[in-house]
CSV table of C-alpha atoms in Angstrom, one decimal:
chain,number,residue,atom,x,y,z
A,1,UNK,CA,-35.3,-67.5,-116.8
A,2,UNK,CA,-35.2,-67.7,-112.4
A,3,UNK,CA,-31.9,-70.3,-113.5
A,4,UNK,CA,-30.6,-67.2,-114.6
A,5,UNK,CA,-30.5,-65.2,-111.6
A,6,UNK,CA,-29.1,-68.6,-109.5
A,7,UNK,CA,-25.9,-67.5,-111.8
A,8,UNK,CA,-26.1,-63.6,-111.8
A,9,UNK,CA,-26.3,-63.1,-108.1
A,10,UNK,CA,-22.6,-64.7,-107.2
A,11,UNK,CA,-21.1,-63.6,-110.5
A,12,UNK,CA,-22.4,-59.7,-109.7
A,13,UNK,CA,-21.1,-59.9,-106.3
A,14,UNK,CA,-17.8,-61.6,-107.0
A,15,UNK,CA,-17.2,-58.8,-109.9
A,16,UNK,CA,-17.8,-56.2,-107.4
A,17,UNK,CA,-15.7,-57.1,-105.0
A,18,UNK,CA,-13.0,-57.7,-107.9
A,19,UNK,CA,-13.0,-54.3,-108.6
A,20,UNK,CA,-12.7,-53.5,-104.9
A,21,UNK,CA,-9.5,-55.4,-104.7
A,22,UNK,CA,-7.1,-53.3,-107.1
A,23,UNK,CA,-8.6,-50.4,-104.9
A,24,UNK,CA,-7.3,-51.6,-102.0
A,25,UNK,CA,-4.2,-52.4,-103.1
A,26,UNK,CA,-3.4,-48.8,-104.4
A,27,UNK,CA,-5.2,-47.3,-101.4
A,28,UNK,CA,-3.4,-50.0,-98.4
A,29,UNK,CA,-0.4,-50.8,-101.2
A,30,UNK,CA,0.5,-54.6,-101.6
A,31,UNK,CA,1.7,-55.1,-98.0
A,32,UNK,CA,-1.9,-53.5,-96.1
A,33,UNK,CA,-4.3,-55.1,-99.1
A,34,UNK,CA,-2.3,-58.5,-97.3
A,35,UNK,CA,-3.4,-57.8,-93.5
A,36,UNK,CA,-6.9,-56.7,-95.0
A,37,UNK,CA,-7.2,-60.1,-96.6
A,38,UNK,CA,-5.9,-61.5,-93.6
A,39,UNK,CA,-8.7,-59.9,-91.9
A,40,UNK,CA,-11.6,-60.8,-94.7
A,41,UNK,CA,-10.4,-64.8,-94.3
A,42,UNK,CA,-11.2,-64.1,-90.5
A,43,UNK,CA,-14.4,-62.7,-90.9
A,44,UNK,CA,-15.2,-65.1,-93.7
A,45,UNK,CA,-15.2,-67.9,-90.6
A,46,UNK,CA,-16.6,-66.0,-88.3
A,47,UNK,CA,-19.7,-65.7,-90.8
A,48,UNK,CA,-19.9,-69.4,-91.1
A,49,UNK,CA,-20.1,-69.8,-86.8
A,50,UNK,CA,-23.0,-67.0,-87.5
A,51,UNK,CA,-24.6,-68.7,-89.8
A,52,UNK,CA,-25.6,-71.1,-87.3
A,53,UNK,CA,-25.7,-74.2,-90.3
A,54,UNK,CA,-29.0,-72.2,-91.7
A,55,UNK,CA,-27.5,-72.4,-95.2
A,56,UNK,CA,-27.4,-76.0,-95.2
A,57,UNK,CA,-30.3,-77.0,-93.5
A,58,UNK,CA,-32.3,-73.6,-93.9
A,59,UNK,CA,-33.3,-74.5,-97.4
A,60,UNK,CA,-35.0,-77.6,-96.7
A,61,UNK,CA,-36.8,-76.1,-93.6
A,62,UNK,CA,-38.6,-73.6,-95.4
A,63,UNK,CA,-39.3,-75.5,-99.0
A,64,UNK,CA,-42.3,-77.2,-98.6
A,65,UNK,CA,-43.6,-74.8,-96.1
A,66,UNK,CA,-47.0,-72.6,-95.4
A,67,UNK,CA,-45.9,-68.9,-96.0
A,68,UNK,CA,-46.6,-68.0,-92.1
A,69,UNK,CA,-44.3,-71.5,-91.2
A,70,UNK,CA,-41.3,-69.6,-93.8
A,71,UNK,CA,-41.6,-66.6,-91.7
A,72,UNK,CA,-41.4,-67.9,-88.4
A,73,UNK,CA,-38.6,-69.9,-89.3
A,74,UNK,CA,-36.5,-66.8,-90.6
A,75,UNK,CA,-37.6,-64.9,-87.6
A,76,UNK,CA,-36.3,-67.3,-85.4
A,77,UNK,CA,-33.2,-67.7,-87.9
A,78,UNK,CA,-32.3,-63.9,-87.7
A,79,UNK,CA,-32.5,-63.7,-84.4
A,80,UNK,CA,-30.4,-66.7,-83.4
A,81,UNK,CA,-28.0,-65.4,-85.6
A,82,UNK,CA,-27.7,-61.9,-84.0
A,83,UNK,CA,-27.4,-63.6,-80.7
A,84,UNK,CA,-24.1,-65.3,-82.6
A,85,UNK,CA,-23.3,-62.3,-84.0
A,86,UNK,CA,-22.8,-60.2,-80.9
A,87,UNK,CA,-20.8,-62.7,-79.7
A,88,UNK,CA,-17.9,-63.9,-82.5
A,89,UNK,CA,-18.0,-60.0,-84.5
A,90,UNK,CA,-15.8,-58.6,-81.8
A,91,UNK,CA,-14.1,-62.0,-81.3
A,92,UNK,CA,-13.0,-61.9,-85.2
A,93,UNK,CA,-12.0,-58.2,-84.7
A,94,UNK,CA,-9.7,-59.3,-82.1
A,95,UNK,CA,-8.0,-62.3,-83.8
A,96,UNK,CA,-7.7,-59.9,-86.9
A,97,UNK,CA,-6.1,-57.1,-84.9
A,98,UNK,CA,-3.5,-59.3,-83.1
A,99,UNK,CA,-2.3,-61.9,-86.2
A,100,UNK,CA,-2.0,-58.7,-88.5
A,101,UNK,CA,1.2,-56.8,-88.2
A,102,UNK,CA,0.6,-53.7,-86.2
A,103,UNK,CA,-2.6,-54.5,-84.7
A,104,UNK,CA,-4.1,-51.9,-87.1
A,105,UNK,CA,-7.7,-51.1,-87.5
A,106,UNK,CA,-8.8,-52.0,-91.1
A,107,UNK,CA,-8.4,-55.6,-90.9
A,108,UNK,CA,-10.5,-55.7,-87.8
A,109,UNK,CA,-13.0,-53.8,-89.6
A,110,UNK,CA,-12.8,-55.8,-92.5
A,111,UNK,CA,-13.2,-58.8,-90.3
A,112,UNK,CA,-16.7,-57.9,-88.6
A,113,UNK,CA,-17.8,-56.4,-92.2
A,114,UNK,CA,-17.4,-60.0,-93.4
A,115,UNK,CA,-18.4,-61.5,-90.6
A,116,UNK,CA,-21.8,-59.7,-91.3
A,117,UNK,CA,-22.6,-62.2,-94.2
A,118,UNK,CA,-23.6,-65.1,-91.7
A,119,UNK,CA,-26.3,-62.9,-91.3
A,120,UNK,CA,-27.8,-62.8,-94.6
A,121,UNK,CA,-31.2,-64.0,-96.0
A,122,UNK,CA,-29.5,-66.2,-99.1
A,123,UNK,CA,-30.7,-69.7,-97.6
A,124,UNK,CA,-34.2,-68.7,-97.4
A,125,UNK,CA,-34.0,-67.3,-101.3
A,126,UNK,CA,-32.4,-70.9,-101.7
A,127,UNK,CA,-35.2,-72.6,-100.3
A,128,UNK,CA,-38.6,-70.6,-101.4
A,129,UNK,CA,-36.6,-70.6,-105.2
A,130,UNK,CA,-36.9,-67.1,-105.4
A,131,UNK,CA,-33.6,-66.0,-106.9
A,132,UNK,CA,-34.7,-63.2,-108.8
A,133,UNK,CA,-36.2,-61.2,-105.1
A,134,UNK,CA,-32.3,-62.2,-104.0
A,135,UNK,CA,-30.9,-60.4,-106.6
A,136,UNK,CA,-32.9,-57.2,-106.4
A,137,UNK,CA,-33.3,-57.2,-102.4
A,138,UNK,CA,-30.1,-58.6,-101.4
A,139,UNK,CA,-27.0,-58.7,-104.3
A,140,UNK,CA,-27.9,-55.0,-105.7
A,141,UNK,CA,-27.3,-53.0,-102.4
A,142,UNK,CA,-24.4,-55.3,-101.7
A,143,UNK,CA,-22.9,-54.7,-105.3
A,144,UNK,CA,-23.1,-51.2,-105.1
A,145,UNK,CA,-21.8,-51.0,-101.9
A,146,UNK,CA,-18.4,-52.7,-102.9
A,147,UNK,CA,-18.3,-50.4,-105.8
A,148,UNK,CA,-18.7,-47.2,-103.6
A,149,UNK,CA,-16.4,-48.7,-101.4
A,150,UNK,CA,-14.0,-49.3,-104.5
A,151,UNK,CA,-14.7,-45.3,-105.0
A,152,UNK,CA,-14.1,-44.1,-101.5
A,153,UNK,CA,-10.3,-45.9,-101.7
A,154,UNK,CA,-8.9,-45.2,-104.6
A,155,UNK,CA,-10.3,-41.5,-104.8
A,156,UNK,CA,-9.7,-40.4,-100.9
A,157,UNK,CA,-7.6,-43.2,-100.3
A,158,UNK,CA,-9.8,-44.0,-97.1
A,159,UNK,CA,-9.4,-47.7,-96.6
A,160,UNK,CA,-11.1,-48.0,-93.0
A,161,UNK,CA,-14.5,-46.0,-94.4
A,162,UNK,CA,-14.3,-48.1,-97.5
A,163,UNK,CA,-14.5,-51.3,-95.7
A,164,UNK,CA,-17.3,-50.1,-93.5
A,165,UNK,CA,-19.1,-49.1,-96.5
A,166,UNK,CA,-18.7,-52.4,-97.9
A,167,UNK,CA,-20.3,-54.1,-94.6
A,168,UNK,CA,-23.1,-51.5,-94.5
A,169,UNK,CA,-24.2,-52.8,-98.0
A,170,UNK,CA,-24.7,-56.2,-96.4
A,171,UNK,CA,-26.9,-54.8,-93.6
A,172,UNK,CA,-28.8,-53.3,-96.2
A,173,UNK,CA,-29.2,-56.2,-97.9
A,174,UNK,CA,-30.3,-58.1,-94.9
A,175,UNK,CA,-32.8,-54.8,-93.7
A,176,UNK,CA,-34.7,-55.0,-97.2
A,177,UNK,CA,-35.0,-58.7,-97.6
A,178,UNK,CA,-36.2,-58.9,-93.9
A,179,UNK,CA,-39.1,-56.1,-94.5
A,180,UNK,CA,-40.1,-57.7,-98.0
A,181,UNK,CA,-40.7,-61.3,-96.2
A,182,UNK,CA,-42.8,-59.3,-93.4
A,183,UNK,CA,-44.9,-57.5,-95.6
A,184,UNK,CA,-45.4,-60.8,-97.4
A,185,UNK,CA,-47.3,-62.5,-94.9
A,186,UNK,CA,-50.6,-60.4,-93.4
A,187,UNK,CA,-50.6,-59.4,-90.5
A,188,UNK,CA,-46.9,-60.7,-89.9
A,189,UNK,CA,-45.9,-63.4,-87.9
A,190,UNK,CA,-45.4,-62.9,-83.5
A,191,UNK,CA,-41.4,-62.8,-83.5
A,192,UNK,CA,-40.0,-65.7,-81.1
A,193,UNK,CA,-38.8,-64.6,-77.5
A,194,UNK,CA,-35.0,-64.3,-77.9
A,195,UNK,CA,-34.5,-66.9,-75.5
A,196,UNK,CA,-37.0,-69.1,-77.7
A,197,UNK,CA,-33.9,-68.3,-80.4
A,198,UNK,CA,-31.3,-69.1,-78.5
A,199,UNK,CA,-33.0,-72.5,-78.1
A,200,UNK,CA,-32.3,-73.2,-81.6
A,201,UNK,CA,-29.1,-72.9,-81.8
A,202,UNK,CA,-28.4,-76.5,-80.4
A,203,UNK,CA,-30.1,-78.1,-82.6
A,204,UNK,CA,-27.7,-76.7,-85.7
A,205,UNK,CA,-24.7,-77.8,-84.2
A,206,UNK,CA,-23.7,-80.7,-86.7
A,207,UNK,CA,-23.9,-78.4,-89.7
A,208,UNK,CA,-22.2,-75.5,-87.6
A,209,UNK,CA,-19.4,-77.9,-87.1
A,210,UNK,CA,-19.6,-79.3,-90.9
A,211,UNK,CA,-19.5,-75.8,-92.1
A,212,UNK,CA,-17.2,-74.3,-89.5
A,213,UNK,CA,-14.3,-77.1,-90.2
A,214,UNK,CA,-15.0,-76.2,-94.2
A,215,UNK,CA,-14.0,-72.6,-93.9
A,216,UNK,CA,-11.5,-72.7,-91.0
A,217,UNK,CA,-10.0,-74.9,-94.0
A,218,UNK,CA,-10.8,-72.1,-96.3
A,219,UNK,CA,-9.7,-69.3,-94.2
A,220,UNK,CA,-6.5,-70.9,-92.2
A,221,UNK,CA,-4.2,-71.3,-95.0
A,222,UNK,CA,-4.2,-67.0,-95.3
A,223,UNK,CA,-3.2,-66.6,-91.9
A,224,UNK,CA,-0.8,-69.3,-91.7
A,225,UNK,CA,1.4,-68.0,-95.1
A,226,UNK,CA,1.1,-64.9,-92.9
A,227,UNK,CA,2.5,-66.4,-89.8
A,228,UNK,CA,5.5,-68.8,-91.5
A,229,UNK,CA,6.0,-67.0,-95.5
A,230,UNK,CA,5.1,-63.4,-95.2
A,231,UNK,CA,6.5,-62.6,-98.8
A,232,UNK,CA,4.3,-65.2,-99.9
A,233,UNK,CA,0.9,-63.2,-98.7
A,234,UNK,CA,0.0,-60.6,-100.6
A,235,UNK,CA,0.2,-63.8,-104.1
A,236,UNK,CA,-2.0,-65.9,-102.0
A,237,UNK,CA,-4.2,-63.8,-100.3
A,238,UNK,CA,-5.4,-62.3,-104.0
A,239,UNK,CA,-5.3,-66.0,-105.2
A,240,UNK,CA,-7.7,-66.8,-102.5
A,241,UNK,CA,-9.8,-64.5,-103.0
A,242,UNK,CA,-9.7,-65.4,-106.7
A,243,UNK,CA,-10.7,-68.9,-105.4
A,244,UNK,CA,-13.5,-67.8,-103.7
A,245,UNK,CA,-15.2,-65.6,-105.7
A,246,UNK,CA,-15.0,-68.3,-108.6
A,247,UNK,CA,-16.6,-71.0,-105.7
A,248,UNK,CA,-18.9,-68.1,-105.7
A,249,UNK,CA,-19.7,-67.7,-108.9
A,250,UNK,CA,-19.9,-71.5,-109.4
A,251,UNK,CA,-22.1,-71.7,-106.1
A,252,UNK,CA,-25.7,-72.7,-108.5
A,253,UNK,CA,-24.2,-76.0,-109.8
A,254,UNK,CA,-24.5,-77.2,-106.5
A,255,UNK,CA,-27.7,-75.3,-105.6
A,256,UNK,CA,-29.5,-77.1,-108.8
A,257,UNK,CA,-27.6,-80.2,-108.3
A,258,UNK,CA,-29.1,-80.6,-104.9
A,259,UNK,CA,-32.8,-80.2,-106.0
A,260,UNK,CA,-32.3,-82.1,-109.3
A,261,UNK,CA,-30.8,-84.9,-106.7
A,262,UNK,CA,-33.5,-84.4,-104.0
A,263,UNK,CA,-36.3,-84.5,-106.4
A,264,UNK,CA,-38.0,-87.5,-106.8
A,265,UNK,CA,-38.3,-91.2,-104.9
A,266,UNK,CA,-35.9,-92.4,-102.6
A,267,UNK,CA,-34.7,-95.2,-105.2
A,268,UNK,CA,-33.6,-92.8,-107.9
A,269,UNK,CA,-31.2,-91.0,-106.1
A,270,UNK,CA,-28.3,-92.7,-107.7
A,271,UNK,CA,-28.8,-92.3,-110.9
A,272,UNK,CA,-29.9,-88.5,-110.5
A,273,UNK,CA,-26.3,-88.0,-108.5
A,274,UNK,CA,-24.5,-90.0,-111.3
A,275,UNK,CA,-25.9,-87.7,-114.0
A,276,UNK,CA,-26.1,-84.4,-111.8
A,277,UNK,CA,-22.4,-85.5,-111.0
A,278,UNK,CA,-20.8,-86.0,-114.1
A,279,UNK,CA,-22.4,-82.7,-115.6
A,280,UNK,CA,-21.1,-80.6,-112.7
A,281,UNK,CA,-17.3,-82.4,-113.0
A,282,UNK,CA,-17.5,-82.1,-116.9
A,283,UNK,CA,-18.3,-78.2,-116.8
A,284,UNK,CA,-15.8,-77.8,-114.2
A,285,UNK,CA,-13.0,-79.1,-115.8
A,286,UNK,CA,-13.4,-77.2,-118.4
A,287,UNK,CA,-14.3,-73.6,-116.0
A,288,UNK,CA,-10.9,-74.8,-114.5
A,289,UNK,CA,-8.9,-74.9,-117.7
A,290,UNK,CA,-9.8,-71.6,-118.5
A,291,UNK,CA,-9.5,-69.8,-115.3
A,292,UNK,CA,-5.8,-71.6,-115.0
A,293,UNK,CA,-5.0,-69.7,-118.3
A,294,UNK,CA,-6.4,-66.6,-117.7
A,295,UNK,CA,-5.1,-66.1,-113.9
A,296,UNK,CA,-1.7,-65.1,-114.2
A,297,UNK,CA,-3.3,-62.0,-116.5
A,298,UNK,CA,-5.9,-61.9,-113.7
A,299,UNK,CA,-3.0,-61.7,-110.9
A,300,UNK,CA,-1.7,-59.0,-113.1
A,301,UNK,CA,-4.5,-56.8,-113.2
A,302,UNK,CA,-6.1,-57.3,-109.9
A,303,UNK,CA,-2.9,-56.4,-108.6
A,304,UNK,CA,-2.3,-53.5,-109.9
A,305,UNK,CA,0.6,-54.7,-111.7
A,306,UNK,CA,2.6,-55.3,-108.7
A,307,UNK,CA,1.8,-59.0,-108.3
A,308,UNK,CA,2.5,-62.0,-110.4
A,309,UNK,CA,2.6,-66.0,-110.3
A,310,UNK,CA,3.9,-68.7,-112.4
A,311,UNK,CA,2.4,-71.0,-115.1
A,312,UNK,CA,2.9,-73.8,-112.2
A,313,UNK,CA,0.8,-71.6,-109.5
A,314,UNK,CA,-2.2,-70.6,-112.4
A,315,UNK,CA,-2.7,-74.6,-113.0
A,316,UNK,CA,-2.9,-75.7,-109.7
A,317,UNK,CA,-4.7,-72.8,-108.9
A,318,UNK,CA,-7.7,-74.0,-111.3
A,319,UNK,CA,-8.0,-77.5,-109.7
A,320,UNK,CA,-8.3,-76.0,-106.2
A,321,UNK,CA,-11.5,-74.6,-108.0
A,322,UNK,CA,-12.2,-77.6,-108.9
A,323,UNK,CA,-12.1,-79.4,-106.0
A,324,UNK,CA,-13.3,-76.9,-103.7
A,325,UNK,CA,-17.0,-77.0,-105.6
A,326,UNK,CA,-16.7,-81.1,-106.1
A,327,UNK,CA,-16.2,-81.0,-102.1
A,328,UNK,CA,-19.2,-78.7,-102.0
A,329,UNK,CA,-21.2,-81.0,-104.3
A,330,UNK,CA,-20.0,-84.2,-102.3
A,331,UNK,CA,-21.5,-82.5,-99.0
A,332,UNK,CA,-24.3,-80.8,-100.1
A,333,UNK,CA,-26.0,-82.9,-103.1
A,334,UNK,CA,-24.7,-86.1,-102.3
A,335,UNK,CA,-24.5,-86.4,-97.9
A,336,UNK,CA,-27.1,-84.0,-97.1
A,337,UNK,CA,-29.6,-85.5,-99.4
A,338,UNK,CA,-29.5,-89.0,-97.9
A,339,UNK,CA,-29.5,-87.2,-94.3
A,340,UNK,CA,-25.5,-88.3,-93.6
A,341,UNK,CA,-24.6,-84.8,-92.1
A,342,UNK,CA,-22.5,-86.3,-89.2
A,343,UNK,CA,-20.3,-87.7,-91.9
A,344,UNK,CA,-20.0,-84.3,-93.7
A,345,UNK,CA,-18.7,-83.0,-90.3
A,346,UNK,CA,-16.1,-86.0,-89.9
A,347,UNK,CA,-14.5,-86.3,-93.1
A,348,UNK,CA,-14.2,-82.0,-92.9
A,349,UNK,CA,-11.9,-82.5,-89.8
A,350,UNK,CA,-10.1,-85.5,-91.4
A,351,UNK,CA,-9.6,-83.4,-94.8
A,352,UNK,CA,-8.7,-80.2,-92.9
A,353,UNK,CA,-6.5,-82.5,-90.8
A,354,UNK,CA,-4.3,-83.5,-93.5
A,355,UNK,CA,-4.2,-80.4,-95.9
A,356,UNK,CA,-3.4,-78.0,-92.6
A,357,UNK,CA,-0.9,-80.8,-91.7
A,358,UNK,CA,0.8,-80.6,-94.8
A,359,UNK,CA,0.6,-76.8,-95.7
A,360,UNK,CA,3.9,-75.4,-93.6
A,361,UNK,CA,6.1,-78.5,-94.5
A,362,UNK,CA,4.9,-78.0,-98.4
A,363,UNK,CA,4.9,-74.1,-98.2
A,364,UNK,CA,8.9,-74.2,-96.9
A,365,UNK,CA,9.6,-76.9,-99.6
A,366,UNK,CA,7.7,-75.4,-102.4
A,367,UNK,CA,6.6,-71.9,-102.1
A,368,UNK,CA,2.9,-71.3,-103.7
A,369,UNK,CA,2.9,-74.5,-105.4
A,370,UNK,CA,3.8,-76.1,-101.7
A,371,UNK,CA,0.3,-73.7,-100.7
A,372,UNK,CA,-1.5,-75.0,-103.2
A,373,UNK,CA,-0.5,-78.7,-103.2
A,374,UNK,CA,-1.3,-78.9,-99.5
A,375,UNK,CA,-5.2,-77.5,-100.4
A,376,UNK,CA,-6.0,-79.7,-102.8
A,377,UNK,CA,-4.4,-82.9,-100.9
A,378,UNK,CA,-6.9,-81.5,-97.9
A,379,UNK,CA,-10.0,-81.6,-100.5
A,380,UNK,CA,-9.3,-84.6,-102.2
A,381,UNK,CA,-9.1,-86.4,-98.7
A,382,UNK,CA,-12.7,-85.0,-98.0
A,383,UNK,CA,-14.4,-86.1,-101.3
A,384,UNK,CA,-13.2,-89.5,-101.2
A,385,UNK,CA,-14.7,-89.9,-97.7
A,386,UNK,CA,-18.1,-88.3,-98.7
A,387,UNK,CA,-18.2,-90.3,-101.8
A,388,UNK,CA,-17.1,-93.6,-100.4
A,389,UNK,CA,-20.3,-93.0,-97.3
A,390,UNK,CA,-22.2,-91.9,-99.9
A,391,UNK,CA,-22.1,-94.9,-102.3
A,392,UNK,CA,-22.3,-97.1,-98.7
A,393,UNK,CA,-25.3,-95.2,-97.9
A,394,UNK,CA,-27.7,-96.0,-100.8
A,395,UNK,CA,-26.3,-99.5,-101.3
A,396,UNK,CA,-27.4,-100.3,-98.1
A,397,UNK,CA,-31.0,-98.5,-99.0
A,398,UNK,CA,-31.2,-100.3,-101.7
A,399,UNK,CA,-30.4,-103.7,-100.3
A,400,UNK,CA,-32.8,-103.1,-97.2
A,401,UNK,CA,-35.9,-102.3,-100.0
A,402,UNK,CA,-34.8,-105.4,-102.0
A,403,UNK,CA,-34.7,-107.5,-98.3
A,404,UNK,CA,-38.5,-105.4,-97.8
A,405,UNK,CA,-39.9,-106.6,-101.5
């Protein structure tokens, strides 16, 4: 039954913030929703520098843990991260305000709102198993807030106040989880010395680097088809969001591949990241047949009929889903499990390198397909150098054990 809320807590909050999205785009029409989402893919890195690497690394920190060790690591986790925060949320409001026609407020709000989710407790509900606390404490008040938000646009067409309402549901989020993991612990915990926080933010900086190159890789391609295809934006900007609700959504095969691969003796690891592999590329193959189908209907309704993309776009739309979560698995259940982060951060800049390389020449040649071809190229680079260290890595484990026998 806990697997269940692994799967309910991105699929509730991706629907949610579906439904905000036709809201938008009736409130903002096609042409704001596009600066909004301009905004969003901002904020979106901007929550990954706050982060600080905790949702990589976070989970392993607090696993095996004494209660009072799990809240002295989140305390010193929150506040760290509020130190980052006060520092790149009016930085992302700034970036979003200049590279969005106009300068004008909402995407700078929609920015910081988004940038708010590096703040958020998910890691430590990743790492103490505890999905079902997630979903009541965290994904509830964050749903309901994208569906009030969906309310305040469409029915007094106030598109600044709706995105603020949206970023207040994260805060609450992040005020009940914090109280609940308090309370859990008697007498509390003594909160570290912000300094003492700001102390740990060194440490993280391979998996802030890893992550941050992941979702500038994410977030860049928006903003560019901004900057060099404007007529192209408002198409992409709801495909990407349709990419990264369904990475979302598909966010617990990696989280169960990474403890099914983890679990266990050192010398099983390849054959639990075969198996754990070829389940996850089997069910994604197929997740990515369907959503190819069912996107151009998708395009259709989310964009309130105004939007639309051919049979060309919706298939290679579905294998950037694919390849996004295979590059998530590659990182995450493969690299991270051997202790290889360095190489997660290298072959990120290499992959980013090439698709970001690639993306204006292909977007001129090709339109959307151009957008899309230059993605996936980006991600395929990445897997093959995480796979290729990976395979190294435990071939040279087990040569040194065979050497040791």
């Amino acid at each position: 039954m806990t697997r269940v809320f692994y799967f309910l807590n991105p699929v509730v909050i991706g629907l949610s913030s579906l439904v905000l999205i036709p809201a938008l785009i009736v409130a903002a029409d096609a042409h704001g929703w596009a600066q909004i989402a301009v905004g969003q893919s901002i904020g979106a890195f901007g929550a990954v520098l706050v982060s600080l690497g905790w949702g990589i690394s976070g989970p392993a920190l607090v696993a095996n843990a004494s209660d009072d060790a799990r809240l002295a690591e989140y305390e010193a986790s929150l506040r760290a991260r509020l130190l980052a925060f006060a520092v790149v949320a009016p930085a992302v409001a700034a970036v979003a305000a200049v590279l969005t026609s106009g300068g004008a407020l909402a995407p700078a709000v929609a920015a910081v709102a988004t940038c708010a989710i590096g703040l958020g407790p998910s890691w430590f509900y990743v790492g103490t198993a505890d999905p079902r606390r997630w979903f009541v404490r965290d994904t509830v008040p964050r749903a309901a807030a994208n569906l009030l938000a969906a309310a305040v646009a469409v029915g007094l067409g106030w598109v600044v106040a709706a995105l603020a309402v949206q970023g207040l549901g994260i805060l609450v989020g992040i005020a009940l989880s914090s109280r609940a993991f308090r309370a859990s612990v008697p007498g509390g915990v003594v909160r570290p010395r912000w300094g003492a926080a700001a102390r740990r933010i060194g440490p993280q900086a391979p998996v802030v680097i890893a992550s941050s190159v992941t979702m500038l890789y994410a977030a860049a391609p928006v903003a560019i088809v901004n900057q060099v295809a404007p007529a192209l934006t408002p198409s992409f900007a709801l495909l990407d969001r349709m990419h990264k609700q369904a990475q979302s959504g598909l966010s617990p095969i990696v989280q169960i591949s990474q403890h099914h691969v983890a679990r266990g003796d050192a010398a099983g690891i390849p054959r639990r990241a075969l198996r754990a592999g070829l389940r996850a590329i089997a069910a994604l193959v197929v997740i990515g047949a369907v959503y190819a189908a069912l996107a151009p209907l998708a395009v259709e309704i989310l964009g309130a009929g105004r939007l639309s993309i051919t049979p060309a776009v919706a298939i290679l739309s579905g294998v950037v889903i694919v390849v996004q979560v295979v590059e998530q698995f590659s990182a995450k259940a493969l690299l991270a499990t051997v202790g290889r982060t360095r190489v997660i951060a290298a072959s990120n800049i290499t992959g980013a390198a090439v698709g970001l390389g690639l993306l204006v020449p292909l977007t001129h040649a090709g339109g959307l397909v151009g957008v899309l071809g230059a993605i996936i190229a980006g991600y395929v680079v990445t897997i093959g150098i995480d796979g290729a260290a990976f395979v190294r890595t435990v071939r040279g484990s087990s040569h040194r054990q065979d050497v040791a026998a």
